[in-house]
Amino acid sequence: MKNVKAITLEAGEILYHQGDSTRCAYIVASGKMVLFHTEDGVREDCEYRGRGAVLGGLSVLTQKPRYASAQALQKTEVLRISADYILADFDRASPLLRACFETSILFSARVKDRADRPIGQIPTTQTAVRGADAIIERYRLEIDILSGIENGEFSMVYQPIVTMDTGTIVGFEALMRWLHPERGQVPPDQFIPVAEDIGVIGKLTGVALTHSCQTLATLQDALLIDYPLFASVNISGHDIARPGFAETMAIILDTNDITPEQIKLEVTETAVIPNNSAVIDNLNAIKLLGCGLSIDDFGTGYSNLAHLKSLPLSTLKIDRCFAGDAYCNTVSGSIVSMLVGLGAALDVDIIAEGVETADDVKALSDLGCHLAQGYYYHRPAPKAELISILASQSDVTLTMRR
Ligand code: G
Ligand code: G
Ligand code: MN
């Protein structure tokens, strides 16, 4: 069956009969129809439907036979729309909207069947709405994220970023962890998108920035390192698009006595597309403040090189899908080498992500990378462990002051 088909009816012509299939619905394009119901051979007209009205929608949604027939009262044109076409749209609707709709549809269909039911018997909704488990889980997750923020369940781990020749730690990427009392560890890929949807990502970004600044401050004080480490903090496109984000960040830096140069904001390519004035204002303010801007997973988005030129960039991070197989895949090798060249042209640092083996190190060094991050060097670690790692690298005695 075609998805859409035009049908012209003469006056008096019947479009479908009660009890017909459920494989399509119709929209009236012109003319006038009447819906009628036949019981014990007696016809009862129920409703007129003119241009723009839908016929047979209920039977498509409930997948039950039609309870009325439709007849043209004059020359009428209808467009027949296949059930698959309608249901595909329905599947794209938000889960809760779908659930509301399905429940109401099933309810109204049952009300129509009420006559068949013995008096006094209350039916149970016979089936859960489609995707009920996912819907329930999704809304539970929202509740848990909100209480998790209240209860301080979000924390940070830090993965060192090193120079490839000596392994010296020059900074670290801050990565968020969520330990929920019952769920256990929940990965960021699961909670970040939901936090974005419900508008609380700013609070999580606040946690990430505050913890990272405090960690930098502790390291500076405790290790008396004579070069400034940087913290690369992942932020969301929603942060960059929120008016006043840069100002809030400046306050967090100031409160913790951290110079802006020590913070790199790690964003994806799509997050910095200047599609509204807040993005542009924030990028300008970040540049003015002096924070670094690092593009995460570089090469996996839709890199707009013309736009890249205009950004106040300090770093490109080569995604691990290239860095991780550059030693054995000549295409990945070429991409890495191209990105190294691009880094030099833009005068920004290049960091190879996901370095796991000595083969990776050799290949990436040969291709001109100087900075790297990955399990080969260090896994993401809590603050205390990061301090020990740095302490073991440093000749300076560890004197904790904060
Ligand atoms: O640490 P892990 O590999 O599970 O991180 C998975 C993804 O989650 C990464 O792509 C990372 O960018 C993102 N992520 C981790 N921590 C944060 C955070 O604090 N804020 C945001 N916005 N994203 C994060
Ligand atoms: O997308 P983003 O770059 O923010 O993701 C960083 C994530 O990559 C971190 O959560 C970290 O756990 C993970 N990661 C760090 N080093 C390695 C590595 O060497 N191999 C793999 N597979 N993942 C890594
Ligand atoms: Mn990152």
Coordinates of C-alpha atoms and ligand atoms in Angstrom, one line a residue:
M1 CA 0.0 0.0 0.0
K2 CA 1.3 3.5 -0.9
N3 CA 1.8 5.8 2.1
V4 CA -0.6 8.4 0.7
K5 CA -3.2 8.1 -2.0
A6 CA -6.0 10.5 -3.1
I7 CA -9.5 9.0 -3.5
T8 CA -12.5 10.8 -5.0
L9 CA -15.9 9.8 -3.9
E10 CA -19.3 10.6 -5.5
A11 CA -22.2 11.7 -3.4
G12 CA -23.6 8.7 -1.6
E13 CA -20.5 6.5 -2.1
I14 CA -19.3 4.6 1.0
L15 CA -15.7 5.0 1.9
Y16 CA -15.5 2.1 4.3
H17 CA -17.7 -0.1 6.4
Q18 CA -17.9 -0.7 10.1
G19 CA -15.6 -3.6 10.9
D20 CA -13.2 -2.8 8.0
S21 CA -9.5 -3.2 8.3
T22 CA -7.2 -1.0 10.4
R23 CA -4.5 -0.5 7.9
C24 CA -5.2 3.2 7.1
A25 CA -6.9 6.4 8.1
Y26 CA -8.2 9.2 5.9
I27 CA -8.0 13.0 5.9
V28 CA -10.8 14.9 4.2
A29 CA -9.4 17.2 1.5
S30 CA -12.7 18.6 0.3
G31 CA -16.4 17.8 0.5
K32 CA -18.3 16.3 3.4
M33 CA -18.7 12.9 5.0
V34 CA -21.0 11.4 7.5
L35 CA -20.0 8.7 10.0
F36 CA -22.8 6.3 10.7
H37 CA -23.2 3.3 13.0
T38 CA -25.5 0.3 12.3
E39 CA -27.0 -1.7 15.0
D40 CA -29.6 -4.5 14.5
G41 CA -29.9 -3.3 10.9
V42 CA -30.8 0.2 12.1
R43 CA -28.6 3.1 10.8
E44 CA -27.7 6.0 13.1
D45 CA -25.8 8.9 11.7
C46 CA -23.2 10.0 14.3
E47 CA -21.1 12.9 13.0
Y48 CA -20.3 15.0 10.0
R49 CA -16.7 15.4 9.0
G50 CA -15.5 18.2 6.5
R51 CA -12.1 19.4 5.2
G52 CA -9.3 18.7 7.6
A53 CA -11.1 16.1 9.6
V54 CA -9.6 12.6 10.1
L55 CA -11.5 9.4 9.6
G56 CA -10.5 6.0 11.0
G57 CA -7.8 7.4 13.2
L58 CA -9.0 5.5 16.3
S59 CA -8.9 2.1 14.5
V60 CA -5.4 2.7 13.4
L61 CA -4.2 3.7 16.9
T62 CA -6.1 0.9 18.7
Q63 CA -5.6 -1.6 15.9
K64 CA -9.2 -2.6 16.3
P65 CA -11.9 -2.8 13.6
R66 CA -13.8 0.4 12.8
Y67 CA -16.9 1.0 14.9
A68 CA -18.6 3.2 12.2
S69 CA -18.9 3.5 8.5
A70 CA -18.2 6.6 6.4
Q71 CA -20.3 7.9 3.5
A72 CA -19.8 10.9 1.2
L73 CA -22.7 13.4 1.3
Q74 CA -21.4 15.2 -1.8
K75 CA -18.5 14.8 -4.1
T76 CA -15.6 14.4 -1.7
E77 CA -11.9 14.0 -1.9
V78 CA -10.0 12.1 0.9
L79 CA -6.3 11.3 1.2
R80 CA -5.7 7.8 2.4
I81 CA -2.7 7.5 4.8
S82 CA -1.2 4.1 5.6
A83 CA -1.2 3.0 9.2
D84 CA 2.6 2.5 9.1
Y85 CA 3.1 6.1 8.0
I86 CA 1.0 7.4 10.9
L87 CA 2.4 5.0 13.5
A88 CA 6.0 6.0 12.5
D89 CA 5.2 9.6 13.5
F90 CA 3.6 8.3 16.6
D91 CA 6.8 6.4 17.5
R92 CA 8.8 9.6 17.1
A93 CA 6.7 11.5 19.7
S94 CA 8.1 11.9 23.2
P95 CA 7.5 8.8 25.4
L96 CA 5.3 10.5 27.9
L97 CA 3.2 12.2 25.2
R98 CA 2.8 8.8 23.6
A99 CA 1.8 7.2 26.9
C100 CA -0.8 9.9 27.6
F101 CA -2.2 9.4 24.1
E102 CA -2.3 5.7 24.2
T103 CA -3.9 5.6 27.6
S104 CA -6.6 8.0 26.5
I105 CA -7.1 6.3 23.2
L106 CA -7.5 2.9 24.8
F107 CA -9.8 4.4 27.4
S108 CA -12.1 6.0 24.9
A109 CA -12.2 2.9 22.9
R110 CA -13.2 1.0 26.0
V111 CA -15.9 3.5 26.8
K112 CA -17.4 2.7 23.4
D113 CA -17.4 -1.0 24.3
R114 CA -19.1 -0.3 27.7
A115 CA -22.4 -1.6 26.5
D116 CA -20.9 -5.1 26.2
R117 CA -19.6 -5.1 29.8
P118 CA -21.6 -6.6 32.7
I119 CA -22.8 -3.8 35.0
G120 CA -20.5 -3.2 38.0
Q121 CA -17.4 -4.7 36.4
I122 CA -14.4 -2.4 36.3
P123 CA -11.8 -3.3 33.7
T124 CA -8.1 -3.0 34.2
T125 CA -6.1 -1.4 31.4
Q126 CA -5.3 -4.7 29.8
T127 CA -1.9 -3.8 28.5
A128 CA 0.8 -1.4 29.7
V129 CA 1.5 1.3 27.3
R130 CA 4.2 0.6 24.8
G131 CA 7.7 1.2 26.1
A132 CA 6.4 1.5 29.6
D133 CA 9.7 0.2 31.2
A134 CA 11.8 2.8 29.3
I135 CA 9.3 5.6 30.2
I136 CA 9.3 4.7 33.9
E137 CA 13.1 4.3 34.0
R138 CA 13.6 7.6 32.2
Y139 CA 11.5 9.6 34.8
R140 CA 13.0 7.7 37.7
L141 CA 16.4 8.8 36.4
E142 CA 15.2 12.4 36.3
I143 CA 14.2 12.1 40.0
D144 CA 17.4 10.4 40.9
I145 CA 19.6 13.0 39.2
L146 CA 17.8 15.8 41.1
S147 CA 18.2 14.1 44.4
G148 CA 21.8 13.1 43.5
I149 CA 22.7 16.8 43.0
E150 CA 21.1 17.6 46.4
N151 CA 22.9 14.7 48.1
G152 CA 26.3 15.4 46.6
E153 CA 26.5 12.1 44.7
F154 CA 28.4 13.5 41.8
S155 CA 32.2 13.6 42.0
M156 CA 35.2 13.9 39.7
V157 CA 38.0 11.7 38.6
Y158 CA 41.1 13.1 36.8
Q159 CA 43.0 11.6 33.9
P160 CA 46.5 12.9 33.5
I161 CA 47.6 14.4 30.2
V162 CA 51.3 13.9 29.6
T163 CA 54.1 14.8 27.2
M164 CA 54.9 11.7 25.1
D165 CA 58.7 11.9 25.3
T166 CA 59.1 12.0 29.1
G167 CA 55.6 11.1 30.4
T168 CA 55.6 14.4 32.4
I169 CA 52.1 15.3 33.6
V170 CA 51.1 18.7 32.2
G171 CA 47.5 18.7 33.1
F172 CA 44.4 16.5 33.5
E173 CA 41.0 16.0 32.1
A174 CA 38.2 16.1 34.7
L175 CA 35.6 13.4 34.2
M176 CA 32.4 13.2 36.2
R177 CA 31.3 10.1 38.1
W178 CA 27.9 9.4 39.7
L179 CA 27.7 6.8 42.4
H180 CA 24.0 6.3 43.1
P181 CA 23.2 4.4 46.4
E182 CA 21.2 1.7 44.5
R183 CA 22.1 2.0 40.9
G184 CA 25.9 2.0 41.6
Q185 CA 28.1 3.8 39.1
V186 CA 26.1 5.4 36.3
P187 CA 28.1 6.4 33.3
P188 CA 28.1 10.0 32.1
D189 CA 26.7 9.0 28.7
Q190 CA 23.5 8.0 30.5
F191 CA 23.0 10.9 32.9
I192 CA 24.5 13.9 31.0
P193 CA 21.9 13.9 28.2
V194 CA 19.1 13.7 30.7
A195 CA 20.6 16.4 32.8
E196 CA 20.7 18.5 29.7
D197 CA 17.1 17.8 28.8
I198 CA 15.8 18.7 32.3
G199 CA 17.9 21.9 32.5
V200 CA 20.2 20.9 35.4
I201 CA 23.4 20.5 33.4
G202 CA 24.5 23.9 34.6
K203 CA 24.5 22.6 38.2
L204 CA 26.7 19.5 37.2
T205 CA 29.0 21.8 35.2
G206 CA 29.3 23.9 38.4
V207 CA 30.3 20.8 40.3
A208 CA 32.9 19.9 37.7
L209 CA 34.4 23.3 37.6
T210 CA 34.4 23.8 41.4
H211 CA 35.9 20.4 42.1
S212 CA 38.5 20.9 39.3
C213 CA 39.6 24.3 40.7
Q214 CA 39.8 22.9 44.2
T215 CA 41.9 20.0 43.0
L216 CA 44.2 22.4 41.1
A217 CA 44.5 24.5 44.3
T218 CA 45.4 21.5 46.4
L219 CA 48.0 20.4 43.9
Q220 CA 49.6 23.8 43.8
D221 CA 49.7 24.1 47.5
A222 CA 50.6 20.5 48.3
L223 CA 53.2 19.7 45.7
L224 CA 54.7 23.2 45.2
I225 CA 54.9 22.4 41.6
D226 CA 56.9 25.0 39.8
Y227 CA 54.9 24.9 36.6
P228 CA 51.1 25.4 36.3
L229 CA 49.0 22.4 35.6
F230 CA 45.9 22.8 33.6
A231 CA 42.5 21.2 34.1
S232 CA 40.4 20.3 31.1
V233 CA 36.8 20.4 32.1
N234 CA 34.1 18.9 29.8
I235 CA 31.2 21.3 29.4
S236 CA 28.0 20.9 27.5
G237 CA 26.7 22.8 24.4
H238 CA 23.9 23.9 26.7
D239 CA 26.4 25.7 29.0
I240 CA 27.9 27.6 26.1
A241 CA 24.4 28.6 24.9
R242 CA 23.3 29.8 28.4
P243 CA 23.6 33.6 28.9
G244 CA 25.9 34.4 31.7
F245 CA 27.8 31.1 31.7
A246 CA 31.2 32.8 31.3
E247 CA 30.5 35.2 34.2
T248 CA 29.5 32.3 36.5
M249 CA 32.7 30.5 35.6
A250 CA 34.8 33.6 36.3
I251 CA 33.3 33.7 39.8
I252 CA 34.2 30.0 40.4
L253 CA 37.8 30.6 39.3
D254 CA 38.1 33.7 41.5
T255 CA 36.6 32.0 44.5
N256 CA 39.2 29.2 44.3
D257 CA 42.1 31.5 43.4
I258 CA 42.7 29.8 40.0
T259 CA 44.0 31.8 37.1
P260 CA 41.8 31.4 34.0
E261 CA 44.8 30.1 32.0
Q262 CA 44.8 27.0 34.0
I263 CA 41.3 26.0 32.9
K264 CA 40.5 24.6 29.4
L265 CA 36.9 24.2 28.6
E266 CA 36.5 21.0 26.6
V267 CA 33.6 21.1 24.2
T268 CA 32.5 19.2 21.1
E269 CA 32.6 20.8 17.6
T270 CA 28.8 21.2 17.5
A271 CA 28.7 23.0 20.9
V272 CA 30.6 26.0 19.5
I273 CA 28.5 26.6 16.4
P274 CA 27.6 30.2 16.9
N275 CA 23.8 29.7 16.4
N276 CA 22.7 32.3 18.9
S277 CA 24.1 35.4 20.5
A278 CA 24.7 33.8 23.9
V279 CA 27.2 31.4 22.2
I280 CA 29.1 34.3 20.7
D281 CA 29.0 36.3 23.9
N282 CA 30.2 33.4 25.9
L283 CA 33.0 32.5 23.5
N284 CA 34.2 36.2 23.5
A285 CA 34.0 36.4 27.3
I286 CA 35.9 33.1 27.6
K287 CA 38.6 34.5 25.3
L288 CA 38.8 37.8 27.2
L289 CA 39.0 36.0 30.5
G290 CA 41.9 33.9 29.2
C291 CA 40.5 30.3 29.6
G292 CA 41.5 27.8 27.0
L293 CA 39.1 26.2 24.6
S294 CA 39.6 22.6 23.7
I295 CA 37.7 20.8 21.0
D296 CA 36.9 17.2 22.1
D297 CA 36.7 14.2 19.9
F298 CA 38.1 16.3 17.0
G299 CA 37.4 14.8 13.6
T300 CA 34.2 12.9 14.5
G301 CA 31.8 15.8 14.1
Y302 CA 31.2 18.0 11.1
S303 CA 34.3 20.1 11.4
N304 CA 33.7 23.4 9.8
L305 CA 37.3 24.5 9.2
A306 CA 36.3 28.1 8.3
H307 CA 34.6 28.4 11.6
L308 CA 37.5 26.8 13.5
K309 CA 39.7 29.6 12.3
S310 CA 37.6 32.2 14.0
L311 CA 37.4 30.4 17.4
P312 CA 39.6 31.3 20.3
L313 CA 41.1 27.8 20.4
S314 CA 43.9 26.4 22.5
T315 CA 43.7 22.7 21.9
L316 CA 42.4 20.0 19.5
K317 CA 41.9 16.6 21.0
I318 CA 42.3 13.8 18.4
D319 CA 39.5 11.3 19.0
R320 CA 40.6 7.9 20.1
C321 CA 39.1 6.3 17.0
F322 CA 42.1 7.8 15.1
A323 CA 44.8 7.9 17.8
G324 CA 44.0 4.3 18.9
D325 CA 44.8 2.7 15.6
A326 CA 47.2 5.1 13.8
Y327 CA 49.9 2.4 14.3
C328 CA 48.1 -0.1 12.1
N329 CA 45.7 1.9 9.9
T330 CA 47.2 4.1 7.3
V331 CA 44.0 6.2 6.9
S332 CA 44.0 7.0 10.7
G333 CA 47.7 7.7 10.4
S334 CA 47.1 10.2 7.6
I335 CA 44.3 11.8 9.6
V336 CA 46.5 12.2 12.7
S337 CA 49.3 13.7 10.6
M338 CA 46.8 16.1 9.0
L339 CA 45.5 17.2 12.4
V340 CA 49.0 17.7 13.6
G341 CA 49.6 20.0 10.6
L342 CA 46.3 21.8 11.3
G343 CA 47.3 22.3 15.0
A344 CA 50.6 23.9 13.9
A345 CA 48.8 26.2 11.4
L346 CA 46.2 27.2 14.0
D347 CA 49.0 27.5 16.6
V348 CA 47.1 25.2 19.0
D349 CA 48.1 22.1 21.0
I350 CA 47.2 18.7 19.8
I351 CA 46.4 16.0 22.4
A352 CA 46.0 12.4 21.3
E353 CA 43.2 10.6 23.2
G354 CA 42.9 6.9 24.0
V355 CA 46.6 6.0 23.9
E356 CA 46.7 2.4 25.2
T357 CA 49.8 0.7 24.0
A358 CA 53.5 1.3 23.3
D359 CA 52.7 0.8 19.6
D360 CA 50.3 3.8 19.8
V361 CA 53.0 5.9 21.5
K362 CA 55.5 5.1 18.9
A363 CA 53.2 5.7 15.9
L364 CA 51.8 9.0 17.4
S365 CA 55.2 10.3 18.2
D366 CA 56.4 9.5 14.7
L367 CA 53.4 11.4 13.3
G368 CA 54.4 14.5 15.3
C369 CA 52.1 14.3 18.4
H370 CA 53.6 15.6 21.7
L371 CA 50.8 15.4 24.1
A372 CA 48.7 12.4 25.0
Q373 CA 46.1 10.9 27.4
G374 CA 45.2 7.3 27.8
Y375 CA 45.3 4.0 29.7
Y376 CA 48.9 3.5 28.7
Y377 CA 49.9 6.4 30.9
H378 CA 47.2 6.7 33.5
R379 CA 43.5 5.8 34.0
P380 CA 41.1 8.4 35.4
A381 CA 41.7 8.6 39.1
P382 CA 40.2 10.2 42.2
K383 CA 41.9 13.3 43.6
A384 CA 43.9 11.5 46.3
E385 CA 45.3 9.1 43.7
L386 CA 46.2 12.0 41.4
I387 CA 48.1 13.6 44.2
S388 CA 50.1 10.4 44.8
I389 CA 50.8 10.0 41.1
L390 CA 52.1 13.6 40.9
A391 CA 54.0 13.1 44.2
S392 CA 55.8 10.1 42.9
Q393 CA 56.8 12.0 39.8
S394 CA 58.0 15.0 41.7
D395 CA 61.2 15.5 43.6
V396 CA 59.6 18.0 45.8
T397 CA 58.4 16.9 49.2
L398 CA 54.7 16.6 49.6
T399 CA 53.5 19.1 52.2
M400 CA 49.7 19.2 52.4
R401 CA 48.3 22.6 53.2
R402 CA 44.7 22.3 52.0
Ligands
G1 O1 34.4 9.2 31.6 P1 33.7 8.6 30.5 O2 34.4 7.9 29.5 O3 32.6 7.6 31.0 O4 32.9 9.8 29.8 C1 32.1 9.6 28.7 C2 31.7 10.9 28.1 O5 31.0 11.7 29.1 C3 32.8 11.7 27.6 O6 32.6 11.9 26.3 C4 32.8 12.9 28.4 O7 33.0 14.0 27.5 C5 31.5 13.0 29.0 N1 31.7 13.6 30.3 C6 32.4 13.1 31.3 N2 32.4 14.0 32.4 C7 31.7 15.0 32.0 C8 31.3 16.3 32.7 O8 31.7 16.6 33.8 N3 30.5 17.1 32.0 C9 30.0 16.8 30.7 N4 29.3 17.7 30.1 N5 30.4 15.7 30.1 C10 31.2 14.8 30.7
G2 O1 34.7 12.0 24.9 P1 35.8 12.2 26.0 O2 37.1 12.5 25.4 O3 35.4 13.3 27.0 O4 35.9 10.9 26.7 C1 36.9 10.6 27.6 C2 36.7 9.2 28.1 O5 37.6 8.3 27.5 C3 37.0 9.1 29.6 O6 35.8 8.8 30.3 C4 37.9 8.0 29.8 O7 37.4 7.0 30.7 C5 38.0 7.3 28.4 N1 39.4 6.9 28.2 C6 40.5 7.5 28.6 N2 41.6 6.9 28.2 C7 41.2 5.9 27.4 C8 41.9 4.9 26.7 O8 43.1 4.8 26.7 N3 41.1 4.0 26.1 C9 39.8 4.0 26.1 N4 39.1 3.1 25.4 N5 39.1 4.9 26.8 C10 39.8 5.9 27.4
MN3 MN 36.5 15.0 27.0

